[in-house]
mmCIF file of C-alpha atoms and ligand atoms in Angstrom:
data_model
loop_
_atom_site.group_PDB
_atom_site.id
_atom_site.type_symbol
_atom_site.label_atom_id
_atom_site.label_comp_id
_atom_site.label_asym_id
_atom_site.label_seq_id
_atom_site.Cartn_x
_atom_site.Cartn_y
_atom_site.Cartn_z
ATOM 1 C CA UNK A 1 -1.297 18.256 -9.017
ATOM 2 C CA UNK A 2 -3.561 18.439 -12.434
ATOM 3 C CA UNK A 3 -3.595 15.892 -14.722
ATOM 4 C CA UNK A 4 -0.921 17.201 -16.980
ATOM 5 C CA UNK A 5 1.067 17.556 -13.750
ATOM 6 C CA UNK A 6 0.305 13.954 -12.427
ATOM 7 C CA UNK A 7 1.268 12.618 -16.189
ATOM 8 C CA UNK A 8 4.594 14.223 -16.263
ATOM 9 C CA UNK A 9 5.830 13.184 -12.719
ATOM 10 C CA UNK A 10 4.171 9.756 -13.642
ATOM 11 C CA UNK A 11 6.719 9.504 -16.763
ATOM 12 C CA UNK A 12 9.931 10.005 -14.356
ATOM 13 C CA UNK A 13 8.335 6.886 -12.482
ATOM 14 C CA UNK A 14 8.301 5.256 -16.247
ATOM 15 C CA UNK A 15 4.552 5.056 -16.127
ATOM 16 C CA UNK A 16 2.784 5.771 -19.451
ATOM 17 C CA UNK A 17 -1.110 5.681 -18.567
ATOM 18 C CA UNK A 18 -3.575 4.867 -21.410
ATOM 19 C CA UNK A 19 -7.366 6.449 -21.554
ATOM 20 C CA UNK A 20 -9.060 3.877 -19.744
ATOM 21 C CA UNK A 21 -6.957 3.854 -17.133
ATOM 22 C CA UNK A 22 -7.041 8.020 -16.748
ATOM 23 C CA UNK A 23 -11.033 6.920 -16.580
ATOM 24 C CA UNK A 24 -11.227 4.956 -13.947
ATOM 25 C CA UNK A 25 -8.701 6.728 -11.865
ATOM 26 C CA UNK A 26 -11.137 9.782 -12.241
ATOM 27 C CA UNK A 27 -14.031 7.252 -11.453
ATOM 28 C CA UNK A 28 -12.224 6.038 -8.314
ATOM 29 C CA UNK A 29 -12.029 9.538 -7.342
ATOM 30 C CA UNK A 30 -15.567 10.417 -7.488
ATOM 31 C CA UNK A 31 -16.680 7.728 -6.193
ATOM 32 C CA UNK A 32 -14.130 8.035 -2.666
ATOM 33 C CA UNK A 33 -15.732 11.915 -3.096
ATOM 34 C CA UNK A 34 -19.208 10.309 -2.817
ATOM 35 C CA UNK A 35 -18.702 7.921 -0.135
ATOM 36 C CA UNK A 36 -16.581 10.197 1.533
ATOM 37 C CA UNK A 37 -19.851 12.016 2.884
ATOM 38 C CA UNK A 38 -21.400 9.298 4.422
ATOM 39 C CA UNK A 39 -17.834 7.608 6.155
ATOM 40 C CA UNK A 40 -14.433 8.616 6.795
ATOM 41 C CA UNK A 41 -12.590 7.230 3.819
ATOM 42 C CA UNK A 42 -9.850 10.273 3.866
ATOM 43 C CA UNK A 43 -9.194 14.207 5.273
ATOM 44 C CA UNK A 44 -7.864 14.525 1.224
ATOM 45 C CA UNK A 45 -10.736 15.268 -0.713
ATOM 46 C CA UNK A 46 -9.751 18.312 -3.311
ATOM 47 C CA UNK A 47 -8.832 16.517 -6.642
ATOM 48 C CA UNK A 48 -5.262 18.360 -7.350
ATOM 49 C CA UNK A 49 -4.649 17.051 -3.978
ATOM 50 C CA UNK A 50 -6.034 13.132 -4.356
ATOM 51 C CA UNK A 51 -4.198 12.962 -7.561
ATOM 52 C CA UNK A 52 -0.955 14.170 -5.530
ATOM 53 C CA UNK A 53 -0.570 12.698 -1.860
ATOM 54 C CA UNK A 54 -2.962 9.117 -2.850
ATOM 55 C CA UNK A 55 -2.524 8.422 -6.667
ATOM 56 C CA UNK A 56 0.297 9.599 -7.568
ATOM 57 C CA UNK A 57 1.830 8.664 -3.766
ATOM 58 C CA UNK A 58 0.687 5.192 -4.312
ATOM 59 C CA UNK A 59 2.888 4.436 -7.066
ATOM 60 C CA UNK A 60 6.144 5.578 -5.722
ATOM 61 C CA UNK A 61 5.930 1.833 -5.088
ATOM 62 C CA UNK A 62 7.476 1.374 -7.907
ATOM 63 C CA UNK A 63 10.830 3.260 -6.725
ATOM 64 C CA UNK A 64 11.520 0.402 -4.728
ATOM 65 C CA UNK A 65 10.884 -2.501 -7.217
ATOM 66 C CA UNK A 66 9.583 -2.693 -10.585
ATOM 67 C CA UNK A 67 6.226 -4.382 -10.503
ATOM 68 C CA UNK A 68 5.833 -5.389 -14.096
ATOM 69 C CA UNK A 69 7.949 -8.085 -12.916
ATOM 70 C CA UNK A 70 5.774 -9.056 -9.630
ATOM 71 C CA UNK A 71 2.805 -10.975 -9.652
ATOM 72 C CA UNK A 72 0.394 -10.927 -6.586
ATOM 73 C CA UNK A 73 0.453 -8.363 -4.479
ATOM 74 C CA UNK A 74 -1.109 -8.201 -0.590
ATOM 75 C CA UNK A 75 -1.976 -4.139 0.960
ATOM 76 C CA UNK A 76 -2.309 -4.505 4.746
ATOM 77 C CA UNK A 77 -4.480 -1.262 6.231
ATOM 78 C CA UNK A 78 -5.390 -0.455 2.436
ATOM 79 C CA UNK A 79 -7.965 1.949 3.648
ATOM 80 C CA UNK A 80 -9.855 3.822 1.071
ATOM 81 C CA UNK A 81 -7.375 1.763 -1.463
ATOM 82 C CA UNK A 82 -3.987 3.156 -1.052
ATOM 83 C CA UNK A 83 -1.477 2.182 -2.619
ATOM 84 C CA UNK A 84 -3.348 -1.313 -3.683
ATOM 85 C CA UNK A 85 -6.093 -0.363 -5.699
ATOM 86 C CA UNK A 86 -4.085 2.331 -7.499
ATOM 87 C CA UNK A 87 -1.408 -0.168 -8.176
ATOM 88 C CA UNK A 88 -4.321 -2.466 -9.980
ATOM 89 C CA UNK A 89 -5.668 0.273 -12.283
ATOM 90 C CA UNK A 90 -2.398 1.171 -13.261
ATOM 91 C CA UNK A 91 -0.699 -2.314 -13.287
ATOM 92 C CA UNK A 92 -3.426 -4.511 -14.253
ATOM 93 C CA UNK A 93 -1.506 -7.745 -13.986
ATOM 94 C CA UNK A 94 -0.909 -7.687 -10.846
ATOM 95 C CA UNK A 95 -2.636 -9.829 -8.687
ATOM 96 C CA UNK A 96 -3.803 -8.046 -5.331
ATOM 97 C CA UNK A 97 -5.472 -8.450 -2.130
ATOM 98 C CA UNK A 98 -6.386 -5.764 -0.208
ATOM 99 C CA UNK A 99 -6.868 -6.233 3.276
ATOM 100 C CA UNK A 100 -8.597 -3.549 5.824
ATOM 101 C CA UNK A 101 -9.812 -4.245 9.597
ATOM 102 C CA UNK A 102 -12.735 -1.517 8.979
ATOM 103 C CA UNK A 103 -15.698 -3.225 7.588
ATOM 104 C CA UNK A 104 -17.491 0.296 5.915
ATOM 105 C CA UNK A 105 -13.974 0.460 4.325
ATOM 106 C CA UNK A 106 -13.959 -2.887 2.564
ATOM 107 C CA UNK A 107 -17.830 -2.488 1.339
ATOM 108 C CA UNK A 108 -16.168 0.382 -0.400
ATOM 109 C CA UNK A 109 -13.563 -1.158 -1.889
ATOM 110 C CA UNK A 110 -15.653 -3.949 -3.577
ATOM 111 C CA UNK A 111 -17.923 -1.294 -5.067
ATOM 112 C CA UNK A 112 -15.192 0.637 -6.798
ATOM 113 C CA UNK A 113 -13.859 -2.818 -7.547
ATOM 114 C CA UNK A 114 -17.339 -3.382 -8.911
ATOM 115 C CA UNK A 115 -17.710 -0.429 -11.189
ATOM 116 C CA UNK A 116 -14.404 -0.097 -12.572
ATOM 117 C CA UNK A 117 -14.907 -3.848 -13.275
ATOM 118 C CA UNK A 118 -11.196 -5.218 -11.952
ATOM 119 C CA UNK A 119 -10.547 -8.270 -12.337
ATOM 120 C CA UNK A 120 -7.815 -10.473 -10.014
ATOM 121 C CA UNK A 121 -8.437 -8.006 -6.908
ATOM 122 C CA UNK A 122 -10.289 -8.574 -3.834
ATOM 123 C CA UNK A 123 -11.084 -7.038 -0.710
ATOM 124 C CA UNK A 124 -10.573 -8.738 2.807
ATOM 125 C CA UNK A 125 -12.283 -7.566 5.778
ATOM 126 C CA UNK A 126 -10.130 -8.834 8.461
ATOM 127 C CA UNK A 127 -7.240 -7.931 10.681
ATOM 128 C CA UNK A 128 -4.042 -8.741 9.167
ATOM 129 C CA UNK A 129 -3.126 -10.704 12.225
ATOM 130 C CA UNK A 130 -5.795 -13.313 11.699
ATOM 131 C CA UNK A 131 -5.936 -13.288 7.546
ATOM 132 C CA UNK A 132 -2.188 -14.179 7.614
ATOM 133 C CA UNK A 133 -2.726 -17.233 10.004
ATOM 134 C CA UNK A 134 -4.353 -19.133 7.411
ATOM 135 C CA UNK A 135 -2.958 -17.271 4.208
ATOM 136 C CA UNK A 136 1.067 -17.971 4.874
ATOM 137 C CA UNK A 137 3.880 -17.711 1.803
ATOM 138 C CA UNK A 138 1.646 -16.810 -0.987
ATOM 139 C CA UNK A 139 2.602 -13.361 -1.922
ATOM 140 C CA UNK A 140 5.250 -11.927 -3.633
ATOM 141 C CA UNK A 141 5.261 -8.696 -2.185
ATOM 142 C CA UNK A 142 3.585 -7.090 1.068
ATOM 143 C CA UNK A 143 2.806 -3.885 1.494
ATOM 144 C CA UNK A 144 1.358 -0.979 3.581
ATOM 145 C CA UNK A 145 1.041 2.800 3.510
ATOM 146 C CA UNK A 146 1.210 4.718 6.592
ATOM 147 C CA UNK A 147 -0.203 1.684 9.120
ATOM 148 C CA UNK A 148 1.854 1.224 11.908
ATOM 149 C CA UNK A 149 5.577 1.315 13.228
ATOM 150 C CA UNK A 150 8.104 -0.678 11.491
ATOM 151 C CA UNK A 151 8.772 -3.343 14.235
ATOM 152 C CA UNK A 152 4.695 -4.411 14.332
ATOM 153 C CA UNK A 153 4.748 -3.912 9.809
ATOM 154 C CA UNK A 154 7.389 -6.363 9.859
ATOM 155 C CA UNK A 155 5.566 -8.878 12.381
ATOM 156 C CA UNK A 156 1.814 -8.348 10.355
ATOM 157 C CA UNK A 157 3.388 -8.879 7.136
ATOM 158 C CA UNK A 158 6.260 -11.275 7.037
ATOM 159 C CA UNK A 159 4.104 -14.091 7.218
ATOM 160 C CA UNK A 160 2.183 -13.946 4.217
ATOM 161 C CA UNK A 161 5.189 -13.450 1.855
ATOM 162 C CA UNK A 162 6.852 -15.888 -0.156
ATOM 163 C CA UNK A 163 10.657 -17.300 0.696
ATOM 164 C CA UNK A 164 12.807 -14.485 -1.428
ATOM 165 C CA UNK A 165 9.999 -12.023 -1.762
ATOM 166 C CA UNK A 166 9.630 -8.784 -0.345
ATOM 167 C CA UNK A 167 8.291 -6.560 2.603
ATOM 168 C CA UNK A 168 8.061 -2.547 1.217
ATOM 169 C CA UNK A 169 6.706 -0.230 3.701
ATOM 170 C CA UNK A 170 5.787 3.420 2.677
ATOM 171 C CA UNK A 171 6.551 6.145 5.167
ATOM 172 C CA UNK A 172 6.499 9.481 5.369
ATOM 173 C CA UNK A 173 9.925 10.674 7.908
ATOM 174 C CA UNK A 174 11.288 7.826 9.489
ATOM 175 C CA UNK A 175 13.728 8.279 12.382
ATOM 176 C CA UNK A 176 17.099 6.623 12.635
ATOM 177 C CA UNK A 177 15.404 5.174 16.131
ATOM 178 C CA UNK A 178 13.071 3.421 14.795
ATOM 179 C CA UNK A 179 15.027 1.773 12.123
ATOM 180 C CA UNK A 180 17.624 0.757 14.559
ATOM 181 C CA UNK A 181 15.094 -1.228 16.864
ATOM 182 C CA UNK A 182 14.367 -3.521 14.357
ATOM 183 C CA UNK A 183 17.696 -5.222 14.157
ATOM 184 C CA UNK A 184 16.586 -8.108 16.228
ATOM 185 C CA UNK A 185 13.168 -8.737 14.445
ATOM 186 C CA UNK A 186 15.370 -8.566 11.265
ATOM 187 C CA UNK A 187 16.934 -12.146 12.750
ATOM 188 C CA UNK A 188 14.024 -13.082 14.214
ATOM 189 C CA UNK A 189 11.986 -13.181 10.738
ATOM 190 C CA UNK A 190 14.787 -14.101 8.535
ATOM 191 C CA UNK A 191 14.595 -10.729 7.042
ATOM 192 C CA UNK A 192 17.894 -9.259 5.141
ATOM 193 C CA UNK A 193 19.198 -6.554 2.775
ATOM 194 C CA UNK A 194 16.784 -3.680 4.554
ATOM 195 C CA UNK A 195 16.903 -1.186 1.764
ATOM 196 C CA UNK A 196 15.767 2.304 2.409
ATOM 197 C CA UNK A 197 14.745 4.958 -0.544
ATOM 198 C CA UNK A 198 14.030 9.000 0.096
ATOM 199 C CA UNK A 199 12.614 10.998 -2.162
ATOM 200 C CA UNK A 200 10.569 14.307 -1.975
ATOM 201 C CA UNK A 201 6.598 14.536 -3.088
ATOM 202 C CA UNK A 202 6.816 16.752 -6.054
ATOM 203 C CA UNK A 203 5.504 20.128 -5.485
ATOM 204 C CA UNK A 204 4.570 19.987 -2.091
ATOM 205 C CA UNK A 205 8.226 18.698 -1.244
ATOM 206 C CA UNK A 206 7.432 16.603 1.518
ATOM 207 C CA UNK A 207 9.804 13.393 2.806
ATOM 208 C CA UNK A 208 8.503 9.641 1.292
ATOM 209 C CA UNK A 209 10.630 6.621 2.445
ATOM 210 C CA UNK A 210 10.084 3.242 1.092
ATOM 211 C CA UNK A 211 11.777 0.362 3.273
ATOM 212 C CA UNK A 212 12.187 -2.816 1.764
ATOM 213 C CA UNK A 213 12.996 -6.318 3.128
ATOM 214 C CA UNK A 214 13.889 -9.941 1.607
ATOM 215 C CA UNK A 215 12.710 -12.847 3.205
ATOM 216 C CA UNK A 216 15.181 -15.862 3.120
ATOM 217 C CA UNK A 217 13.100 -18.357 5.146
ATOM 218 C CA UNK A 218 10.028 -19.304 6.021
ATOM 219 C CA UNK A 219 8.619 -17.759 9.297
ATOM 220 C CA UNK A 220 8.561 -19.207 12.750
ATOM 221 C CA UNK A 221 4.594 -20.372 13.263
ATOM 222 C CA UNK A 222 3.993 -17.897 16.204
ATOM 223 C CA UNK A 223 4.000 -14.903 13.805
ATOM 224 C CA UNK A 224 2.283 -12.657 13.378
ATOM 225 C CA UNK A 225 1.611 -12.709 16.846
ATOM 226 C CA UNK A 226 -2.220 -12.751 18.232
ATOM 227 C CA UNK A 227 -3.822 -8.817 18.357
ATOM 228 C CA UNK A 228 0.061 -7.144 18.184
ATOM 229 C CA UNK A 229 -0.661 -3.679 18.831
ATOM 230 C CA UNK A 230 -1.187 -1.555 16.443
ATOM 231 C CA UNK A 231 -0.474 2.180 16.894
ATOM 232 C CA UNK A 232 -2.134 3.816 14.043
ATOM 233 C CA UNK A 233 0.162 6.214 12.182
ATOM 234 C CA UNK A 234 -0.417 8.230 9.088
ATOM 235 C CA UNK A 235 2.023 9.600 6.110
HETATM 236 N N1 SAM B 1 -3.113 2.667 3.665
HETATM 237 C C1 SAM B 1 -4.148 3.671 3.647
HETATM 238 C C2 SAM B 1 -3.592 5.012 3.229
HETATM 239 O O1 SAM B 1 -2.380 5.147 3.161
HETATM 240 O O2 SAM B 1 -4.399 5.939 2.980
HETATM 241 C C3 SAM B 1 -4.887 3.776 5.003
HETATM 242 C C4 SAM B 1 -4.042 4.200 6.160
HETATM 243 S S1 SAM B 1 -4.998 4.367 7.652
HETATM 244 C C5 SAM B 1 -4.021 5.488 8.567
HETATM 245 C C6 SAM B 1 -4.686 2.802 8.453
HETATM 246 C C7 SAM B 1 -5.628 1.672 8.008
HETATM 247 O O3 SAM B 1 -5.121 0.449 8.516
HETATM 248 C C8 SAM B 1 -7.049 1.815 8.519
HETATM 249 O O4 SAM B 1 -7.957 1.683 7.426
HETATM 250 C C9 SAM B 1 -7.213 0.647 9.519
HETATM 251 O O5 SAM B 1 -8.539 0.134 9.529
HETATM 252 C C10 SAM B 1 -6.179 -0.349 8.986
HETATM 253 N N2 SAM B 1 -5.595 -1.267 9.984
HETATM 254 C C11 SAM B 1 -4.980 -0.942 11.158
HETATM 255 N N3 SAM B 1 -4.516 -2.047 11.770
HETATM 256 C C12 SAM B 1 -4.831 -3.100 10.958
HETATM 257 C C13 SAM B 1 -4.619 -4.525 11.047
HETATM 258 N N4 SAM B 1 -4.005 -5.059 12.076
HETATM 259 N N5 SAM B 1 -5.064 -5.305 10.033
HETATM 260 C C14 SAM B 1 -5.717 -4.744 8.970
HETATM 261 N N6 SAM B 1 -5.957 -3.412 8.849
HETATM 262 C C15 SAM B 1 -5.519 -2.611 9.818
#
């Protein structure tokens, strides 16, 4: 996807991008390039492609809620930044917090924090497990891209979000099996109106699901569970 191709599909998503913001997406690019050589940030590293399957990916978010309306804003597994530091450049009111469980990951993160010089962002090095122990109902929406199965998302997460905020998980397929098992840990958490969106990437047409969750109460003090495994899964 060029940039004339990222800013047309951006407009369907009714997402007008001014310069500065085109500048320090391009900055943010150059910069993962960069790093990229010295650790594994991402396998994506031609620009048509970063523009397609991590920027322009990242704010699908927005087909699930509109986040003009949202204030802060937690990433869980954020990686090299996706979808949470997109979603700052291009919504700078949001508040965010980023949170990673690979060190060399959140070092990079504060330095393209640093030289795109965002404000109301920060980078966490910790495992979402432990962060959300002490950091309970403050968010109004959680988040993750590709970072584990839905059961374990819903058990890292839940935590940290506010009474009547909301849980959206991006996915790439997601099988009827897996959405089934989490029927119980729906009750468990307090967790209702599960909400599922499909949509295709544009031009490399491949399956995105967003699943999104309300929280009605607060969450029984035993979640998130200590070290719930994590099975690492990508898009
Ligand atoms: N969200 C990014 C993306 O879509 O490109 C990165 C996805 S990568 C497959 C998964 C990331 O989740 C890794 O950076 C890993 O360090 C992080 N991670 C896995 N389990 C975690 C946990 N329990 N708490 C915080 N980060 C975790």
């Amino acid at each position: 996807m060029n940039q004339e191709q990222f800013m047309e599909a951006l407009k369907e998503l009714d997402i007008v991008l001014n310069e500065k913001q085109l500048q320090q997406l391009n900055q943010y690019y150059h910069l993962l390039i960069e790093e990229n050589e010295k650790m594994n940030l991402t396998a994506i590293t031609e620009e048509k492609q970063v523009y397609l399957k991590h920027f322009y990916d990242s704010l699908t978010l927005i087909k699930a809620l509109d986040l003009r309306k949202v204030k802060s804003l937690c990433d869980i597994g954020t990686g090299a930044g996706f979808p949470g530091l997109v979603l700052k450049i291009v919504f700078p009111t949001l508040s965010i917090t980023l949170v990673d469980a690979l060190n060399k990951r959140v070092t990079f993160l504060k330095n393209v924090i640093e030289k795109l010089e965002l404000q109301d962002i920060e980078a966490i090095h910790a495992r979402m497990e432990e962060y959300a122990r002490n950091n309970r109902e403050i968010f109004d929406v959680v988040t993750a891209r590709a970072v584990a199965p839905l059961k374990e998302l819903l058990e890292l997460g839940v935590a940290s979000v506010k009474v009547g905020g909301k849980l959206i998980f991006m996915k790439g397929i997601v099988k009827e099996e897996e959405t089934n098992k989490i029927e119980k840990t729906m009750k468990t958490l307090y967790l209702k109106e599960k909400k599922m969106t499909q949509f295709l990437l544009p031009i490399e047409q491949s399956t995105r699901t967003l699943l999104s969750f309300t929280k009605t109460s607060p969450t029984p003090s035993k979640y998130p569970r200590p070290y719930a495994k994590i099975k690492n899964c990508s898009l």
